[in-house]
Amino acid sequence: MHFTRRAALGLALATAFSTTVLAQAWPARPIRLIVPFPAGGGTDIIARELGNKLTGTTGWTIIIDNKPGSGGNLGVDAAAKAPADGYTLVLGQTSNLAINPTLYSKLPYDPQKDLTPVSLVASAPLVLVVAADSPYKTLADLVSAAKAEPGTLNYATSGNGTVAHLATELFQKTANARLTHVPYKGAAQGATDLIGGQVQVYVSSVPTLIGHIKNGKMRALAVTSATRADDLPQVPTVAESGYKGFDAVTWFGIVGPAALPKEITKRLNAEINKALQAPDLQKKLGDQGAHIAGSTSEKFATLIREDIARWSKVVKESGAKID
């Protein structure tokens, strides 16, 4: 009996020692940070700015790997199936961590079972925009046109199942108007087609579209947050535009594979939150319309769980489903 206890204690100490040594030695090679959308979009911008800052503060080599497809599912799934050694992470979003579990009938991963939340990074409202030469000057103009000819106006998003897609479906139900969804594989082509007149409306995060808004190529009609965006103070909220209580934002956070060692998770969380406190990173992300939102890994896990429940209701009420 004494031998068994000693053996068990020895095994526990050895495991704790090996885990500590692993965390101290990590990282011994570059860290792959998957962006589950194409280059140039809001998720990509945030990932690259964070990656650059982490490289500067820690000396780590962060390699950004754009892996778009299936509403962000392909990139998240790649991270979920990677070895749990801290060398593969993904910048997930509301869409692929909280919405898609209900939207997709066959999601290849379970956000709560197959991933380790590391830290929330940022949040951002969505913005509804039209081309600068569009006849629609306000959200009311757009809704009136959509009601007059249901389904004839197209709205673009960066993919099926994204928070922009579901938030717009929710808005249409609230406004009793109907537009036709045109999903793209990323942000860049949708922006080009809006400016070129192929689609009439684009809905995406503020970081994705703020450059086009500020250079005058797009006109912002409304933001989806409960309050106005600090970087777009002249743009009214959807709630202010006549739809009280409307509130939908997207968040971005780092996750890794399930069973990511606790010591590595803690170190990643500490370094990410330290980087997020840097004034220069806050300014860069703020200029892009994102709001710094660091957290503990536990609080991030709670947010994912609560938003899965929240968006599940929205998905079911909207009738949206992807097989």
PDB file of C-alpha atoms in Angstrom:
ATOM      1  CA  MET A   1       0.000   0.000   0.000  1.00  0.00           C
ATOM      2  CA  HIS A   2       2.822   2.404   0.956  1.00  0.00           C
ATOM      3  CA  PHE A   3       4.618   1.522  -2.262  1.00  0.00           C
ATOM      4  CA  THR A   4       1.500   2.217  -4.312  1.00  0.00           C
ATOM      5  CA  ARG A   5       1.021   5.594  -2.654  1.00  0.00           C
ATOM      6  CA  ARG A   6       4.654   6.481  -3.156  1.00  0.00           C
ATOM      7  CA  ALA A   7       4.451   5.414  -6.787  1.00  0.00           C
ATOM      8  CA  ALA A   8       1.331   7.506  -7.327  1.00  0.00           C
ATOM      9  CA  LEU A   9       2.917  10.507  -5.630  1.00  0.00           C
ATOM     10  CA  GLY A  10       6.069  10.044  -7.656  1.00  0.00           C
ATOM     11  CA  LEU A  11       4.067   9.879 -10.884  1.00  0.00           C
ATOM     12  CA  ALA A  12       2.154  13.029  -9.978  1.00  0.00           C
ATOM     13  CA  LEU A  13       5.360  14.893  -9.159  1.00  0.00           C
ATOM     14  CA  ALA A  14       7.006  13.678 -12.329  1.00  0.00           C
ATOM     15  CA  THR A  15       4.019  14.782 -14.421  1.00  0.00           C
ATOM     16  CA  ALA A  16       3.972  18.197 -12.774  1.00  0.00           C
ATOM     17  CA  PHE A  17       7.708  18.538 -13.281  1.00  0.00           C
ATOM     18  CA  SER A  18       7.550  17.532 -16.938  1.00  0.00           C
ATOM     19  CA  THR A  19       4.657  19.939 -17.570  1.00  0.00           C
ATOM     20  CA  THR A  20       6.587  22.790 -15.941  1.00  0.00           C
ATOM     21  CA  VAL A  21       9.705  21.968 -17.944  1.00  0.00           C
ATOM     22  CA  LEU A  22       7.625  21.829 -21.137  1.00  0.00           C
ATOM     23  CA  ALA A  23       6.146  25.254 -20.424  1.00  0.00           C
ATOM     24  CA  GLN A  24       9.550  26.726 -19.629  1.00  0.00           C
ATOM     25  CA  ALA A  25      11.067  25.339 -22.834  1.00  0.00           C
ATOM     26  CA  TRP A  26       8.104  26.424 -24.929  1.00  0.00           C
ATOM     27  CA  PRO A  27       8.172  27.876 -27.514  1.00  0.00           C
ATOM     28  CA  ALA A  28      11.207  26.325 -29.133  1.00  0.00           C
ATOM     29  CA  ARG A  29       9.944  26.989 -32.668  1.00  0.00           C
ATOM     30  CA  PRO A  30       7.520  29.343 -34.478  1.00  0.00           C
ATOM     31  CA  ILE A  31       3.885  29.465 -33.375  1.00  0.00           C
ATOM     32  CA  ARG A  32       1.259  29.128 -36.098  1.00  0.00           C
ATOM     33  CA  LEU A  33      -1.710  31.463 -35.646  1.00  0.00           C
ATOM     34  CA  ILE A  34      -4.510  30.449 -37.989  1.00  0.00           C
ATOM     35  CA  VAL A  35      -6.821  33.138 -39.340  1.00  0.00           C
ATOM     36  CA  PRO A  36      -9.971  31.351 -40.582  1.00  0.00           C
ATOM     37  CA  PHE A  37     -10.665  34.043 -43.197  1.00  0.00           C
ATOM     38  CA  PRO A  38      -8.696  35.508 -46.141  1.00  0.00           C
ATOM     39  CA  ALA A  39      -6.083  38.222 -45.728  1.00  0.00           C
ATOM     40  CA  GLY A  40      -7.322  41.795 -45.506  1.00  0.00           C
ATOM     41  CA  GLY A  41     -10.412  41.295 -43.350  1.00  0.00           C
ATOM     42  CA  GLY A  42     -11.015  42.376 -39.774  1.00  0.00           C
ATOM     43  CA  THR A  43      -9.921  39.056 -38.250  1.00  0.00           C
ATOM     44  CA  ASP A  44      -6.722  39.100 -40.292  1.00  0.00           C
ATOM     45  CA  ILE A  45      -5.895  42.675 -39.276  1.00  0.00           C
ATOM     46  CA  ILE A  46      -6.344  41.931 -35.580  1.00  0.00           C
ATOM     47  CA  ALA A  47      -4.299  38.720 -35.807  1.00  0.00           C
ATOM     48  CA  ARG A  48      -1.386  40.419 -37.547  1.00  0.00           C
ATOM     49  CA  GLU A  49      -1.301  43.388 -35.186  1.00  0.00           C
ATOM     50  CA  LEU A  50      -1.426  41.089 -32.145  1.00  0.00           C
ATOM     51  CA  GLY A  51       1.155  38.738 -33.662  1.00  0.00           C
ATOM     52  CA  ASN A  52       3.543  41.611 -34.365  1.00  0.00           C
ATOM     53  CA  LYS A  53       3.164  42.930 -30.833  1.00  0.00           C
ATOM     54  CA  LEU A  54       3.765  39.516 -29.270  1.00  0.00           C
ATOM     55  CA  THR A  55       6.885  39.116 -31.364  1.00  0.00           C
ATOM     56  CA  GLY A  56       8.127  42.451 -30.087  1.00  0.00           C
ATOM     57  CA  THR A  57       7.356  41.805 -26.410  1.00  0.00           C
ATOM     58  CA  THR A  58       8.339  38.121 -26.188  1.00  0.00           C
ATOM     59  CA  GLY A  59      10.678  37.423 -29.093  1.00  0.00           C
ATOM     60  CA  TRP A  60       8.366  34.642 -30.288  1.00  0.00           C
ATOM     61  CA  THR A  61       7.999  34.021 -33.999  1.00  0.00           C
ATOM     62  CA  ILE A  62       4.298  34.172 -34.905  1.00  0.00           C
ATOM     63  CA  ILE A  63       3.369  32.899 -38.364  1.00  0.00           C
ATOM     64  CA  ILE A  64      -0.045  33.996 -39.637  1.00  0.00           C
ATOM     65  CA  ASP A  65      -1.735  31.233 -41.643  1.00  0.00           C
ATOM     66  CA  ASN A  66      -4.877  32.296 -43.530  1.00  0.00           C
ATOM     67  CA  LYS A  67      -7.123  29.256 -43.870  1.00  0.00           C
ATOM     68  CA  PRO A  68     -10.560  30.446 -45.065  1.00  0.00           C
ATOM     69  CA  GLY A  69     -13.658  28.472 -45.881  1.00  0.00           C
ATOM     70  CA  SER A  70     -17.023  27.271 -44.596  1.00  0.00           C
ATOM     71  CA  GLY A  71     -17.812  30.360 -42.528  1.00  0.00           C
ATOM     72  CA  GLY A  72     -14.504  30.104 -40.682  1.00  0.00           C
ATOM     73  CA  ASN A  73     -15.020  26.447 -39.802  1.00  0.00           C
ATOM     74  CA  LEU A  74     -12.054  25.071 -41.771  1.00  0.00           C
ATOM     75  CA  GLY A  75      -9.494  27.141 -39.911  1.00  0.00           C
ATOM     76  CA  VAL A  76     -10.967  26.420 -36.491  1.00  0.00           C
ATOM     77  CA  ASP A  77     -11.205  22.712 -37.278  1.00  0.00           C
ATOM     78  CA  ALA A  78      -7.544  22.673 -38.328  1.00  0.00           C
ATOM     79  CA  ALA A  79      -6.597  24.092 -34.928  1.00  0.00           C
ATOM     80  CA  ALA A  80      -8.883  21.670 -33.085  1.00  0.00           C
ATOM     81  CA  LYS A  81      -7.200  18.709 -34.796  1.00  0.00           C
ATOM     82  CA  ALA A  82      -3.631  19.986 -34.330  1.00  0.00           C
ATOM     83  CA  PRO A  83      -1.310  18.579 -31.637  1.00  0.00           C
ATOM     84  CA  ALA A  84      -2.008  20.171 -28.244  1.00  0.00           C
ATOM     85  CA  ASP A  85       1.539  21.467 -27.858  1.00  0.00           C
ATOM     86  CA  GLY A  86       0.989  25.221 -28.057  1.00  0.00           C
ATOM     87  CA  TYR A  87       2.352  25.580 -31.583  1.00  0.00           C
ATOM     88  CA  THR A  88      -1.013  25.874 -33.345  1.00  0.00           C
ATOM     89  CA  LEU A  89      -3.605  28.452 -32.317  1.00  0.00           C
ATOM     90  CA  VAL A  90      -6.518  30.123 -34.084  1.00  0.00           C
ATOM     91  CA  LEU A  91      -8.159  33.528 -33.780  1.00  0.00           C
ATOM     92  CA  GLY A  92     -11.791  32.494 -33.499  1.00  0.00           C
ATOM     93  CA  GLN A  93     -14.870  34.687 -33.671  1.00  0.00           C
ATOM     94  CA  THR A  94     -18.453  34.821 -32.512  1.00  0.00           C
ATOM     95  CA  SER A  95     -19.455  33.144 -35.773  1.00  0.00           C
ATOM     96  CA  ASN A  96     -17.298  30.024 -35.717  1.00  0.00           C
ATOM     97  CA  LEU A  97     -17.249  29.568 -31.934  1.00  0.00           C
ATOM     98  CA  ALA A  98     -20.800  30.560 -30.907  1.00  0.00           C
ATOM     99  CA  ILE A  99     -23.106  30.655 -33.942  1.00  0.00           C
ATOM    100  CA  ASN A 100     -22.012  27.755 -36.116  1.00  0.00           C
ATOM    101  CA  PRO A 101     -22.689  25.011 -33.530  1.00  0.00           C
ATOM    102  CA  THR A 102     -26.400  25.654 -34.119  1.00  0.00           C
ATOM    103  CA  LEU A 103     -26.287  26.886 -37.713  1.00  0.00           C
ATOM    104  CA  TYR A 104     -24.432  23.873 -39.124  1.00  0.00           C
ATOM    105  CA  SER A 105     -26.032  20.448 -38.828  1.00  0.00           C
ATOM    106  CA  LYS A 106     -22.628  18.745 -39.110  1.00  0.00           C
ATOM    107  CA  LEU A 107     -19.980  20.954 -37.547  1.00  0.00           C
ATOM    108  CA  PRO A 108     -16.636  19.069 -37.518  1.00  0.00           C
ATOM    109  CA  TYR A 109     -15.715  20.342 -34.052  1.00  0.00           C
ATOM    110  CA  ASP A 110     -17.369  21.178 -30.743  1.00  0.00           C
ATOM    111  CA  PRO A 111     -16.138  24.570 -29.456  1.00  0.00           C
ATOM    112  CA  GLN A 112     -16.636  23.520 -25.840  1.00  0.00           C
ATOM    113  CA  LYS A 113     -15.070  20.056 -26.095  1.00  0.00           C
ATOM    114  CA  ASP A 114     -12.457  20.259 -28.844  1.00  0.00           C
ATOM    115  CA  LEU A 115     -10.848  23.618 -28.060  1.00  0.00           C
ATOM    116  CA  THR A 116      -9.080  25.357 -25.178  1.00  0.00           C
ATOM    117  CA  PRO A 117     -10.059  29.021 -24.709  1.00  0.00           C
ATOM    118  CA  VAL A 118      -6.895  31.070 -24.154  1.00  0.00           C
ATOM    119  CA  SER A 119      -7.970  34.714 -24.121  1.00  0.00           C
ATOM    120  CA  LEU A 120     -10.521  37.108 -25.509  1.00  0.00           C
ATOM    121  CA  VAL A 121      -8.718  39.695 -27.635  1.00  0.00           C
ATOM    122  CA  ALA A 122     -11.158  42.294 -28.943  1.00  0.00           C
ATOM    123  CA  SER A 123     -14.747  43.062 -29.836  1.00  0.00           C
ATOM    124  CA  ALA A 124     -16.287  45.218 -32.530  1.00  0.00           C
ATOM    125  CA  PRO A 125     -19.717  46.293 -33.715  1.00  0.00           C
ATOM    126  CA  LEU A 126     -20.944  45.468 -37.183  1.00  0.00           C
ATOM    127  CA  VAL A 127     -21.670  48.234 -39.640  1.00  0.00           C
ATOM    128  CA  LEU A 128     -24.154  48.359 -42.532  1.00  0.00           C
ATOM    129  CA  VAL A 129     -22.680  50.201 -45.490  1.00  0.00           C
ATOM    130  CA  VAL A 130     -23.627  51.138 -49.049  1.00  0.00           C
ATOM    131  CA  ALA A 131     -21.481  52.524 -51.848  1.00  0.00           C
ATOM    132  CA  ALA A 132     -20.720  56.240 -51.729  1.00  0.00           C
ATOM    133  CA  ASP A 133     -22.953  56.876 -54.766  1.00  0.00           C
ATOM    134  CA  SER A 134     -25.860  54.800 -53.417  1.00  0.00           C
ATOM    135  CA  PRO A 135     -29.293  56.473 -53.348  1.00  0.00           C
ATOM    136  CA  TYR A 136     -29.772  55.220 -49.775  1.00  0.00           C
ATOM    137  CA  LYS A 137     -28.737  57.931 -47.342  1.00  0.00           C
ATOM    138  CA  THR A 138     -30.169  56.390 -44.166  1.00  0.00           C
ATOM    139  CA  LEU A 139     -31.192  53.001 -42.807  1.00  0.00           C
ATOM    140  CA  ALA A 140     -34.808  54.083 -43.230  1.00  0.00           C
ATOM    141  CA  ASP A 141     -34.187  54.637 -46.970  1.00  0.00           C
ATOM    142  CA  LEU A 142     -32.793  51.123 -47.284  1.00  0.00           C
ATOM    143  CA  VAL A 143     -35.648  49.512 -45.389  1.00  0.00           C
ATOM    144  CA  SER A 144     -38.226  51.370 -47.480  1.00  0.00           C
ATOM    145  CA  ALA A 145     -36.614  50.140 -50.707  1.00  0.00           C
ATOM    146  CA  ALA A 146     -36.404  46.574 -49.394  1.00  0.00           C
ATOM    147  CA  LYS A 147     -40.074  46.603 -48.433  1.00  0.00           C
ATOM    148  CA  ALA A 148     -41.103  48.073 -51.793  1.00  0.00           C
ATOM    149  CA  GLU A 149     -39.371  45.273 -53.731  1.00  0.00           C
ATOM    150  CA  PRO A 150     -38.715  42.352 -51.370  1.00  0.00           C
ATOM    151  CA  GLY A 151     -35.636  40.294 -52.210  1.00  0.00           C
ATOM    152  CA  THR A 152     -34.361  42.521 -55.031  1.00  0.00           C
ATOM    153  CA  LEU A 153     -31.640  44.189 -52.973  1.00  0.00           C
ATOM    154  CA  ASN A 154     -28.542  42.120 -52.212  1.00  0.00           C
ATOM    155  CA  TYR A 155     -26.501  42.287 -49.044  1.00  0.00           C
ATOM    156  CA  ALA A 156     -22.984  40.866 -48.851  1.00  0.00           C
ATOM    157  CA  THR A 157     -21.183  39.282 -45.910  1.00  0.00           C
ATOM    158  CA  SER A 158     -17.928  37.394 -45.585  1.00  0.00           C
ATOM    159  CA  GLY A 159     -19.737  34.056 -45.480  1.00  0.00           C
ATOM    160  CA  ASN A 160     -22.674  31.925 -44.409  1.00  0.00           C
ATOM    161  CA  GLY A 161     -22.928  31.586 -40.665  1.00  0.00           C
ATOM    162  CA  THR A 162     -20.915  34.671 -39.827  1.00  0.00           C
ATOM    163  CA  VAL A 163     -22.252  37.009 -37.184  1.00  0.00           C
ATOM    164  CA  ALA A 164     -22.873  39.559 -39.963  1.00  0.00           C
ATOM    165  CA  HIS A 165     -25.122  37.043 -41.741  1.00  0.00           C
ATOM    166  CA  LEU A 166     -27.130  36.162 -38.632  1.00  0.00           C
ATOM    167  CA  ALA A 167     -27.315  39.733 -37.349  1.00  0.00           C
ATOM    168  CA  THR A 168     -28.675  40.895 -40.701  1.00  0.00           C
ATOM    169  CA  GLU A 169     -31.207  38.077 -40.762  1.00  0.00           C
ATOM    170  CA  LEU A 170     -32.291  39.159 -37.283  1.00  0.00           C
ATOM    171  CA  PHE A 171     -32.531  42.768 -38.430  1.00  0.00           C
ATOM    172  CA  GLN A 172     -34.667  41.834 -41.446  1.00  0.00           C
ATOM    173  CA  LYS A 173     -37.085  40.051 -39.170  1.00  0.00           C
ATOM    174  CA  THR A 174     -37.153  43.033 -36.817  1.00  0.00           C
ATOM    175  CA  ALA A 175     -37.711  45.498 -39.676  1.00  0.00           C
ATOM    176  CA  ASN A 176     -40.101  43.201 -41.593  1.00  0.00           C
ATOM    177  CA  ALA A 177     -37.996  43.654 -44.728  1.00  0.00           C
ATOM    178  CA  ARG A 178     -36.324  41.173 -47.060  1.00  0.00           C
ATOM    179  CA  LEU A 179     -32.934  41.360 -48.751  1.00  0.00           C
ATOM    180  CA  THR A 180     -31.059  38.570 -50.541  1.00  0.00           C
ATOM    181  CA  HIS A 181     -27.889  37.254 -48.913  1.00  0.00           C
ATOM    182  CA  VAL A 182     -24.739  37.038 -51.048  1.00  0.00           C
ATOM    183  CA  PRO A 183     -22.015  35.241 -49.063  1.00  0.00           C
ATOM    184  CA  TYR A 184     -18.376  35.734 -49.998  1.00  0.00           C
ATOM    185  CA  LYS A 185     -15.336  33.730 -48.923  1.00  0.00           C
ATOM    186  CA  GLY A 186     -13.812  36.837 -47.348  1.00  0.00           C
ATOM    187  CA  ALA A 187     -14.052  40.582 -47.000  1.00  0.00           C
ATOM    188  CA  ALA A 188     -12.013  41.947 -49.907  1.00  0.00           C
ATOM    189  CA  GLN A 189     -14.088  40.752 -52.875  1.00  0.00           C
ATOM    190  CA  GLY A 190     -17.344  41.772 -51.233  1.00  0.00           C
ATOM    191  CA  ALA A 191     -16.011  45.288 -50.722  1.00  0.00           C
ATOM    192  CA  THR A 192     -14.926  45.475 -54.361  1.00  0.00           C
ATOM    193  CA  ASP A 193     -18.336  44.308 -55.559  1.00  0.00           C
ATOM    194  CA  LEU A 194     -20.178  46.798 -53.350  1.00  0.00           C
ATOM    195  CA  ILE A 195     -18.152  49.681 -54.740  1.00  0.00           C
ATOM    196  CA  GLY A 196     -18.653  48.286 -58.245  1.00  0.00           C
ATOM    197  CA  GLY A 197     -22.417  48.002 -57.840  1.00  0.00           C
ATOM    198  CA  GLN A 198     -22.761  44.200 -57.938  1.00  0.00           C
ATOM    199  CA  VAL A 199     -24.284  44.228 -54.439  1.00  0.00           C
ATOM    200  CA  GLN A 200     -26.184  47.054 -52.784  1.00  0.00           C
ATOM    201  CA  VAL A 201     -25.359  46.557 -49.097  1.00  0.00           C
ATOM    202  CA  TYR A 202     -22.412  45.153 -47.167  1.00  0.00           C
ATOM    203  CA  VAL A 203     -22.509  44.095 -43.527  1.00  0.00           C
ATOM    204  CA  SER A 204     -19.264  43.361 -41.700  1.00  0.00           C
ATOM    205  CA  SER A 205     -17.264  44.316 -38.629  1.00  0.00           C
ATOM    206  CA  VAL A 206     -16.085  47.889 -38.272  1.00  0.00           C
ATOM    207  CA  PRO A 207     -12.389  46.831 -38.533  1.00  0.00           C
ATOM    208  CA  THR A 208     -13.098  45.309 -41.935  1.00  0.00           C
ATOM    209  CA  LEU A 209     -14.804  48.353 -43.446  1.00  0.00           C
ATOM    210  CA  ILE A 210     -13.606  51.415 -41.564  1.00  0.00           C
ATOM    211  CA  GLY A 211     -10.849  52.165 -44.104  1.00  0.00           C
ATOM    212  CA  HIS A 212     -13.377  52.288 -46.956  1.00  0.00           C
ATOM    213  CA  ILE A 213     -15.715  54.443 -44.863  1.00  0.00           C
ATOM    214  CA  LYS A 214     -13.009  56.949 -43.960  1.00  0.00           C
ATOM    215  CA  ASN A 215     -11.682  57.229 -47.511  1.00  0.00           C
ATOM    216  CA  GLY A 216     -15.179  58.013 -48.771  1.00  0.00           C
ATOM    217  CA  LYS A 217     -15.774  54.903 -50.891  1.00  0.00           C
ATOM    218  CA  MET A 218     -18.577  53.638 -48.640  1.00  0.00           C
ATOM    219  CA  ARG A 219     -21.351  55.300 -46.681  1.00  0.00           C
ATOM    220  CA  ALA A 220     -22.134  53.867 -43.246  1.00  0.00           C
ATOM    221  CA  LEU A 221     -25.856  53.736 -42.467  1.00  0.00           C
ATOM    222  CA  ALA A 222     -25.799  52.237 -38.967  1.00  0.00           C
ATOM    223  CA  VAL A 223     -23.747  50.268 -36.463  1.00  0.00           C
ATOM    224  CA  THR A 224     -25.247  47.277 -34.674  1.00  0.00           C
ATOM    225  CA  SER A 225     -23.947  47.895 -31.153  1.00  0.00           C
ATOM    226  CA  ALA A 226     -26.102  49.337 -28.388  1.00  0.00           C
ATOM    227  CA  THR A 227     -24.055  52.547 -28.407  1.00  0.00           C
ATOM    228  CA  ARG A 228     -22.265  54.409 -31.177  1.00  0.00           C
ATOM    229  CA  ALA A 229     -18.775  53.297 -32.160  1.00  0.00           C
ATOM    230  CA  ASP A 230     -16.049  55.586 -30.805  1.00  0.00           C
ATOM    231  CA  ASP A 231     -14.275  55.600 -34.170  1.00  0.00           C
ATOM    232  CA  LEU A 232     -17.500  56.324 -36.111  1.00  0.00           C
ATOM    233  CA  PRO A 233     -19.310  58.749 -33.787  1.00  0.00           C
ATOM    234  CA  GLN A 234     -21.332  60.268 -36.625  1.00  0.00           C
ATOM    235  CA  VAL A 235     -22.958  56.933 -37.517  1.00  0.00           C
ATOM    236  CA  PRO A 236     -26.208  56.143 -35.649  1.00  0.00           C
ATOM    237  CA  THR A 237     -26.954  52.769 -34.125  1.00  0.00           C
ATOM    238  CA  VAL A 238     -29.658  50.461 -35.484  1.00  0.00           C
ATOM    239  CA  ALA A 239     -31.515  51.058 -32.214  1.00  0.00           C
ATOM    240  CA  GLU A 240     -31.370  54.833 -32.715  1.00  0.00           C
ATOM    241  CA  SER A 241     -32.675  54.334 -36.238  1.00  0.00           C
ATOM    242  CA  GLY A 242     -35.986  53.053 -34.958  1.00  0.00           C
ATOM    243  CA  TYR A 243     -35.309  49.485 -33.794  1.00  0.00           C
ATOM    244  CA  LYS A 244     -35.000  49.739 -30.027  1.00  0.00           C
ATOM    245  CA  GLY A 245     -33.047  47.079 -28.221  1.00  0.00           C
ATOM    246  CA  PHE A 246     -31.123  45.880 -31.269  1.00  0.00           C
ATOM    247  CA  ASP A 247     -27.591  44.904 -30.253  1.00  0.00           C
ATOM    248  CA  ALA A 248     -25.141  42.599 -32.044  1.00  0.00           C
ATOM    249  CA  VAL A 249     -21.358  42.672 -31.876  1.00  0.00           C
ATOM    250  CA  THR A 250     -18.630  40.282 -32.895  1.00  0.00           C
ATOM    251  CA  TRP A 251     -15.709  39.294 -30.706  1.00  0.00           C
ATOM    252  CA  PHE A 252     -12.336  37.767 -31.463  1.00  0.00           C
ATOM    253  CA  GLY A 253     -10.374  35.406 -29.224  1.00  0.00           C
ATOM    254  CA  ILE A 254      -7.440  33.006 -29.224  1.00  0.00           C
ATOM    255  CA  VAL A 255      -8.166  29.300 -28.785  1.00  0.00           C
ATOM    256  CA  GLY A 256      -6.038  26.186 -29.113  1.00  0.00           C
ATOM    257  CA  PRO A 257      -6.664  22.438 -29.282  1.00  0.00           C
ATOM    258  CA  ALA A 258      -8.315  20.622 -26.399  1.00  0.00           C
ATOM    259  CA  ALA A 259      -5.914  19.405 -23.693  1.00  0.00           C
ATOM    260  CA  LEU A 260      -3.569  22.327 -24.266  1.00  0.00           C
ATOM    261  CA  PRO A 261      -1.234  22.130 -21.224  1.00  0.00           C
ATOM    262  CA  LYS A 262      -2.389  24.443 -18.444  1.00  0.00           C
ATOM    263  CA  GLU A 263       1.052  25.988 -17.991  1.00  0.00           C
ATOM    264  CA  ILE A 264       1.227  26.898 -21.685  1.00  0.00           C
ATOM    265  CA  THR A 265      -2.345  28.236 -21.601  1.00  0.00           C
ATOM    266  CA  LYS A 266      -1.475  30.409 -18.602  1.00  0.00           C
ATOM    267  CA  ARG A 267       1.679  31.721 -20.235  1.00  0.00           C
ATOM    268  CA  LEU A 268      -0.111  32.485 -23.494  1.00  0.00           C
ATOM    269  CA  ASN A 269      -2.900  34.230 -21.614  1.00  0.00           C
ATOM    270  CA  ALA A 270      -0.474  36.336 -19.607  1.00  0.00           C
ATOM    271  CA  GLU A 271       1.557  37.411 -22.642  1.00  0.00           C
ATOM    272  CA  ILE A 272      -1.519  38.157 -24.759  1.00  0.00           C
ATOM    273  CA  ASN A 273      -3.100  40.279 -22.023  1.00  0.00           C
ATOM    274  CA  LYS A 274       0.198  42.067 -21.461  1.00  0.00           C
ATOM    275  CA  ALA A 275       0.435  42.851 -25.183  1.00  0.00           C
ATOM    276  CA  LEU A 276      -3.155  44.106 -25.214  1.00  0.00           C
ATOM    277  CA  GLN A 277      -2.291  46.709 -22.572  1.00  0.00           C
ATOM    278  CA  ALA A 278       0.320  48.338 -24.811  1.00  0.00           C
ATOM    279  CA  PRO A 279      -0.868  51.829 -25.856  1.00  0.00           C
ATOM    280  CA  ASP A 280       0.434  51.445 -29.408  1.00  0.00           C
ATOM    281  CA  LEU A 281      -1.504  48.204 -29.982  1.00  0.00           C
ATOM    282  CA  GLN A 282      -4.617  49.705 -28.434  1.00  0.00           C
ATOM    283  CA  LYS A 283      -4.344  52.662 -30.789  1.00  0.00           C
ATOM    284  CA  LYS A 284      -3.767  50.472 -33.848  1.00  0.00           C
ATOM    285  CA  LEU A 285      -6.756  48.272 -33.069  1.00  0.00           C
ATOM    286  CA  GLY A 286      -8.831  51.279 -32.012  1.00  0.00           C
ATOM    287  CA  ASP A 287      -8.085  52.998 -35.320  1.00  0.00           C
ATOM    288  CA  GLN A 288      -9.468  49.859 -36.987  1.00  0.00           C
ATOM    289  CA  GLY A 289     -12.698  50.024 -34.976  1.00  0.00           C
ATOM    290  CA  ALA A 290     -11.856  47.206 -32.572  1.00  0.00           C
ATOM    291  CA  HIS A 291     -12.077  47.499 -28.799  1.00  0.00           C
ATOM    292  CA  ILE A 292      -9.508  45.754 -26.607  1.00  0.00           C
ATOM    293  CA  ALA A 293     -11.148  43.025 -24.534  1.00  0.00           C
ATOM    294  CA  GLY A 294      -8.595  40.813 -22.810  1.00  0.00           C
ATOM    295  CA  SER A 295      -9.753  38.202 -20.286  1.00  0.00           C
ATOM    296  CA  THR A 296      -8.829  35.133 -18.320  1.00  0.00           C
ATOM    297  CA  SER A 297      -9.199  31.812 -20.109  1.00  0.00           C
ATOM    298  CA  GLU A 298     -12.040  30.928 -17.728  1.00  0.00           C
ATOM    299  CA  LYS A 299     -14.021  34.088 -18.525  1.00  0.00           C
ATOM    300  CA  PHE A 300     -13.526  33.496 -22.226  1.00  0.00           C
ATOM    301  CA  ALA A 301     -14.883  29.954 -21.827  1.00  0.00           C
ATOM    302  CA  THR A 302     -17.941  31.402 -20.072  1.00  0.00           C
ATOM    303  CA  LEU A 303     -18.504  33.910 -22.878  1.00  0.00           C
ATOM    304  CA  ILE A 304     -18.387  31.150 -25.487  1.00  0.00           C
ATOM    305  CA  ARG A 305     -20.868  29.035 -23.536  1.00  0.00           C
ATOM    306  CA  GLU A 306     -23.281  31.929 -22.963  1.00  0.00           C
ATOM    307  CA  ASP A 307     -23.115  33.155 -26.563  1.00  0.00           C
ATOM    308  CA  ILE A 308     -23.764  29.660 -27.923  1.00  0.00           C
ATOM    309  CA  ALA A 309     -27.037  29.752 -25.984  1.00  0.00           C
ATOM    310  CA  ARG A 310     -27.822  33.318 -27.095  1.00  0.00           C
ATOM    311  CA  TRP A 311     -27.146  32.818 -30.807  1.00  0.00           C
ATOM    312  CA  SER A 312     -28.826  29.416 -30.834  1.00  0.00           C
ATOM    313  CA  LYS A 313     -32.088  31.228 -30.196  1.00  0.00           C
ATOM    314  CA  VAL A 314     -31.382  33.722 -32.993  1.00  0.00           C
ATOM    315  CA  VAL A 315     -30.524  30.960 -35.471  1.00  0.00           C
ATOM    316  CA  LYS A 316     -33.685  29.033 -34.663  1.00  0.00           C
ATOM    317  CA  GLU A 317     -35.931  32.102 -34.835  1.00  0.00           C
ATOM    318  CA  SER A 318     -34.410  33.204 -38.144  1.00  0.00           C
ATOM    319  CA  GLY A 319     -34.887  29.772 -39.683  1.00  0.00           C
ATOM    320  CA  ALA A 320     -31.331  29.824 -41.038  1.00  0.00           C
ATOM    321  CA  LYS A 321     -29.644  26.447 -41.446  1.00  0.00           C
ATOM    322  CA  ILE A 322     -26.602  25.156 -43.303  1.00  0.00           C
ATOM    323  CA  ASP A 323     -26.110  21.465 -44.031  1.00  0.00           C
TER     324      ASP A 323
END
